[in-house]
Coordinates of C-alpha atoms and ligand atoms in Angstrom, one line a residue:
M1 CA 0.3 0.1 0.2
N2 CA 2.0 3.0 -1.4
L3 CA -1.0 5.3 -0.5
I4 CA -3.5 5.6 2.0
L5 CA -6.8 6.3 0.4
L6 CA -9.3 8.1 2.3
E7 CA -12.9 7.7 1.3
P8 CA -15.9 10.0 2.6
G9 CA -16.8 8.0 5.6
D10 CA -13.5 8.3 7.0
I11 CA -13.6 12.2 7.5
Q12 CA -14.3 13.5 10.9
S13 CA -13.8 17.4 9.8
P14 CA -14.2 19.3 8.3
A15 CA -18.0 18.8 8.3
M16 CA -18.9 16.7 5.1
S17 CA -20.6 20.0 3.7
Q18 CA -17.0 21.3 3.1
S19 CA -15.7 18.1 1.9
P20 CA -12.9 17.9 -0.3
F21 CA -13.9 15.1 -2.4
G22 CA -14.7 15.4 -6.0
N23 CA -12.0 18.4 -6.4
S24 CA -9.6 16.5 -8.2
S25 CA -9.9 19.1 -11.4
G26 CA -9.7 22.0 -9.2
D27 CA -7.0 24.6 -9.0
E28 CA -3.5 22.5 -8.6
H29 CA -2.5 25.3 -6.2
S30 CA -5.6 26.1 -4.2
E31 CA -4.6 23.7 -1.2
Q32 CA -7.6 22.8 1.2
P33 CA -7.7 23.2 4.6
P34 CA -6.6 20.1 7.0
I35 CA -9.1 17.5 7.4
R36 CA -9.1 14.8 10.3
A37 CA -9.4 11.4 9.0
Q38 CA -9.9 8.1 11.2
L39 CA -9.2 4.9 9.9
R40 CA -10.1 1.7 11.8
D41 CA -10.4 -1.1 9.0
R42 CA -7.4 -3.1 7.1
R43 CA -6.1 0.6 6.7
F44 CA -5.2 0.7 10.5
Q45 CA -3.9 -2.6 10.3
H46 CA -1.7 -1.8 7.5
V47 CA -0.8 1.8 9.1
V48 CA 0.2 0.1 12.0
E49 CA 1.9 -3.4 11.0
V50 CA 3.7 -2.6 7.8
H51 CA 4.3 1.3 8.3
R52 CA 4.9 0.9 12.1
A53 CA 3.5 4.7 12.4
D54 CA 3.1 6.1 15.4
V55 CA 1.6 9.8 16.5
G56 CA 3.9 12.6 14.4
D57 CA 4.8 10.1 11.6
K58 CA 3.9 11.4 8.0
L59 CA 2.1 9.4 5.6
K60 CA 1.5 9.6 1.9
V61 CA -2.7 9.9 1.5
G62 CA -5.1 10.3 -1.4
L63 CA -8.7 11.4 -1.5
L64 CA -10.7 8.9 -3.5
D65 CA -11.4 10.6 -6.8
G66 CA -9.3 13.5 -5.3
K67 CA -6.2 15.1 -4.8
I68 CA -2.8 13.3 -3.4
G69 CA -1.2 14.7 -0.3
E70 CA 0.6 14.5 3.4
A71 CA -1.0 13.2 6.3
R72 CA 0.0 13.1 10.1
V73 CA -0.9 10.6 12.8
V74 CA -2.1 12.8 15.5
E75 CA -3.8 9.6 17.6
R76 CA -3.2 6.4 17.8
G77 CA -6.0 3.8 19.5
E78 CA -6.2 0.4 20.0
S79 CA -8.6 -0.2 16.8
H80 CA -8.0 3.4 15.2
I81 CA -5.8 6.1 14.1
T82 CA -6.5 9.6 13.5
L83 CA -4.7 11.7 10.6
E84 CA -4.5 15.1 9.8
A85 CA -4.1 15.7 6.1
T86 CA -3.6 18.3 3.4
F87 CA -3.7 17.6 -0.3
H88 CA -1.7 19.2 -2.9
R89 CA -1.3 17.7 -5.9
A90 CA -3.6 15.6 -8.7
P91 CA -3.4 12.3 -9.2
P92 CA -1.5 10.9 -12.4
P93 CA -3.4 11.1 -15.6
P94 CA -5.6 8.2 -16.9
L95 CA -4.3 6.4 -19.9
P96 CA -6.4 7.6 -22.7
L97 CA -7.6 3.9 -23.4
T98 CA -10.8 2.2 -23.2
L99 CA -10.0 -1.7 -22.4
I100 CA -12.4 -4.4 -24.0
L101 CA -11.4 -7.5 -21.9
A102 CA -13.0 -10.8 -22.4
L103 CA -14.1 -12.0 -18.6
P104 CA -10.7 -14.0 -17.1
R105 CA -11.7 -16.9 -14.8
P106 CA -12.5 -15.8 -11.1
K107 CA -8.8 -16.1 -9.8
M108 CA -7.1 -14.2 -12.5
L109 CA -10.0 -11.9 -12.5
K110 CA -8.9 -10.0 -9.2
R111 CA -5.5 -9.7 -10.2
T112 CA -6.1 -8.4 -13.5
I113 CA -8.5 -5.7 -12.4
Q114 CA -5.4 -4.8 -10.0
H115 CA -3.1 -4.9 -12.6
A116 CA -5.5 -2.8 -14.8
T117 CA -6.1 -0.1 -12.2
A118 CA -2.5 0.2 -11.2
L119 CA -1.7 1.0 -14.9
G120 CA -4.2 3.8 -15.1
V121 CA -7.0 2.3 -17.0
K122 CA -10.4 4.0 -16.4
K123 CA -12.6 2.6 -18.5
L124 CA -13.3 -0.9 -18.7
Y125 CA -15.6 -3.1 -20.3
L126 CA -15.8 -7.2 -19.1
I127 CA -17.4 -8.8 -22.0
N128 CA -18.2 -12.6 -22.9
A129 CA -16.6 -14.3 -25.8
Y130 CA -17.2 -18.1 -27.0
R131 CA -14.1 -19.3 -25.0
V132 CA -15.4 -17.5 -21.7
E133 CA -16.8 -20.2 -19.6
K134 CA -20.6 -19.7 -18.5
S135 CA -19.9 -20.1 -15.0
Y136 CA -17.5 -17.1 -14.5
W137 CA -19.9 -14.8 -15.0
Q138 CA -21.5 -16.3 -11.7
S139 CA -18.4 -15.4 -9.9
P140 CA -19.1 -13.2 -6.8
W141 CA -16.1 -11.2 -7.8
L142 CA -18.1 -9.5 -10.2
A143 CA -20.3 -8.0 -7.7
Q144 CA -19.6 -3.7 -7.8
D145 CA -18.2 -4.0 -4.3
K146 CA -15.8 -6.5 -4.9
L147 CA -14.5 -5.3 -8.1
R148 CA -14.3 -1.8 -6.4
E149 CA -12.3 -3.6 -3.4
Q150 CA -9.8 -4.8 -6.1
C151 CA -9.7 -1.2 -7.8
L152 CA -8.8 0.2 -4.5
L153 CA -5.9 -2.2 -4.2
G154 CA -4.8 -1.2 -7.6
L155 CA -5.0 2.6 -6.5
E156 CA -3.0 2.2 -3.4
Q157 CA -0.4 0.1 -5.3
A158 CA 0.0 2.7 -8.1
V159 CA -0.8 6.1 -6.1
D160 CA -3.7 7.1 -7.8
T161 CA -7.0 8.2 -6.6
T162 CA -9.3 8.0 -9.6
L163 CA -11.4 4.8 -9.7
P164 CA -12.0 3.1 -12.8
H165 CA -15.4 2.6 -14.2
I166 CA -16.2 -1.2 -14.9
E167 CA -19.2 -2.6 -16.8
L168 CA -20.2 -6.1 -17.7
R169 CA -21.5 -7.1 -21.2
K170 CA -23.0 -11.0 -20.9
R171 CA -23.6 -10.7 -24.9
F172 CA -20.7 -10.5 -26.9
K173 CA -22.7 -9.6 -30.6
P174 CA -24.8 -7.1 -29.4
F175 CA -22.1 -5.5 -27.3
V176 CA -19.8 -5.3 -30.6
E177 CA -22.3 -4.5 -33.0
D178 CA -24.6 -2.2 -31.3
E179 CA -22.8 -0.7 -28.7
L180 CA -19.0 -0.7 -29.2
P181 CA -19.0 1.6 -32.4
S182 CA -19.9 4.5 -30.3
I183 CA -17.7 3.4 -27.4
A184 CA -14.9 3.7 -29.9
S185 CA -15.6 6.1 -32.1
D186 CA -13.1 8.5 -32.7
S187 CA -10.5 6.1 -31.3
L188 CA -7.5 3.9 -32.8
K189 CA -9.1 0.5 -32.5
L190 CA -6.8 -2.5 -32.0
V191 CA -7.5 -6.1 -31.0
A192 CA -4.5 -7.9 -29.5
H193 CA -4.1 -11.3 -31.2
P194 CA -1.1 -13.8 -31.3
V195 CA -2.2 -14.8 -35.2
T196 CA -1.6 -12.0 -37.1
D197 CA 1.5 -10.1 -38.9
A198 CA 0.9 -6.6 -37.5
P199 CA 3.1 -5.6 -34.5
C200 CA 1.4 -3.8 -31.9
P201 CA 2.4 0.1 -32.1
V202 CA 4.4 2.0 -30.1
D203 CA 3.8 5.0 -28.1
I204 CA 0.8 6.2 -29.1
Q205 CA -0.7 9.7 -28.5
Q206 CA -4.5 9.1 -29.5
Q207 CA -7.3 7.9 -27.7
T208 CA -7.4 4.2 -28.5
T209 CA -9.7 1.1 -27.6
L210 CA -8.0 -2.2 -26.9
A211 CA -9.9 -5.3 -27.0
V212 CA -8.1 -8.6 -25.1
G213 CA -9.2 -11.9 -25.4
P214 CA -10.0 -14.7 -22.9
E215 CA -7.5 -17.5 -22.1
G216 CA -8.1 -19.6 -25.1
G217 CA -8.0 -16.7 -27.4
F218 CA -11.0 -15.1 -29.4
I219 CA -12.3 -17.3 -32.3
P220 CA -12.0 -16.6 -35.6
Y221 CA -15.7 -15.3 -35.6
E222 CA -14.9 -12.8 -32.8
V223 CA -12.1 -11.5 -34.2
E224 CA -14.0 -11.0 -37.8
K225 CA -17.0 -9.1 -35.9
L226 CA -14.3 -6.8 -34.2
Q227 CA -12.8 -6.0 -37.4
E228 CA -16.1 -5.3 -39.0
A229 CA -16.2 -2.8 -36.0
G230 CA -13.0 -1.3 -37.3
F231 CA -10.3 -3.1 -34.9
A232 CA -6.9 -3.8 -36.4
P233 CA -5.4 -7.2 -35.0
V234 CA -1.8 -6.5 -33.6
H235 CA 0.6 -8.8 -31.9
L236 CA 3.1 -8.8 -29.3
G237 CA 5.8 -10.9 -30.8
P238 CA 6.2 -14.7 -30.9
R239 CA 5.2 -15.6 -27.5
I240 CA 1.7 -15.9 -26.0
L241 CA 0.9 -14.4 -23.0
R242 CA -1.5 -15.1 -20.6
V243 CA -3.9 -11.9 -19.8
E244 CA -2.5 -10.7 -16.6
T245 CA 0.9 -11.0 -18.9
A246 CA -0.3 -9.1 -21.9
L247 CA -1.9 -6.2 -20.4
P248 CA 1.0 -4.8 -18.8
V249 CA 3.1 -5.3 -22.1
L250 CA 0.3 -3.8 -24.2
M251 CA 0.1 -0.6 -21.7
S252 CA 3.8 -0.2 -21.9
R253 CA 4.1 -0.8 -25.5
L254 CA 1.1 1.7 -26.3
F255 CA 1.9 4.2 -23.6
P256 CA 5.6 4.0 -22.4
G257 CA 6.3 6.2 -19.2
R258 CA 2.4 6.8 -18.9
Ligands
LIG1 N1 -4.3 -19.6 -27.4 C1 -4.6 -18.3 -27.8 C2 -4.7 -17.5 -29.0 O1 -4.3 -18.2 -29.9 O2 -5.6 -16.3 -29.4 C3 -4.1 -17.7 -26.6 C4 -4.6 -16.5 -26.0 S1 -4.1 -15.5 -25.0 C5 -3.5 -16.6 -23.2 C6 -5.0 -14.3 -23.9 C7 -5.2 -13.2 -24.5 O3 -4.1 -12.3 -24.4 C8 -5.1 -13.2 -26.4 O4 -6.5 -13.3 -26.9 C9 -4.8 -11.7 -26.8 O5 -5.7 -11.0 -26.3 C10 -3.8 -11.6 -25.7 N2 -2.2 -12.3 -25.9 C11 -1.6 -13.0 -25.4 N3 -0.5 -13.1 -25.8 C12 -0.6 -12.2 -27.0 C13 0.4 -11.9 -28.2 N4 1.6 -12.5 -28.1 N5 -0.1 -11.0 -28.9 C14 -1.0 -10.2 -29.0 N6 -2.1 -10.9 -28.2 C15 -1.6 -11.6 -27.1

């Protein structure tokens, strides 16, 4: 946890009517007055057990969907810790990317959501594909609160505060035919596919929509449907990578240093 993320429910003062939340797009230099926040959950455990923080120590904090700053520990109890925090800088910019990801198996889903979030993905569609097992859609890890938990872990890892927006689409064809054209309009459209001649481009400066297949890959019909929607198949070299490995390789190729 490289960043302690504070949520509205943690804030003790100022009153929530003066809440600093939702101010990430504000003036970079206009510092909010300090806020007091109390932590009791796994963040308390982490701050105490990993950071070994005590009164007077400083921690890096962020406001969920807001700015990043610094907090001082002002009180440490048996089951809570109180921080006084100020915020002064914006979170890292989002990747100019919409990710269309065939639903991974539940165990991999958690890691994939964390990695995608840590890499800066802010818009993600989890979609069905022929080689996505039907049972994956029953996973409790697809509940919004569970997805949110994984996103929070990714944000804490990457020192970011902006939650990604995740949507589920259980039917491939209607999604690709009816929705994808407007989702991907005015963007570079790519589908990561090992069996193609075109290498994945490097250092893209434009908004991009990227489709990534399931563990078994997209079937030819699905690649054709994506191509009809304007998606160009691109490869990452001769090695076939797991989805969780392919994602960081794709991101670092498309958006190096971002
Ligand atoms: N046998 C499958 C195939 O040939 O498509 C392998 C699928 S791979 C494990 C899962 C997904 O990761 C692929 O559908 C693709 O989106 C992405 N991927 C993995 N390795 C890749 C590579 N070398 N080039 C492009 N995409 C890759």
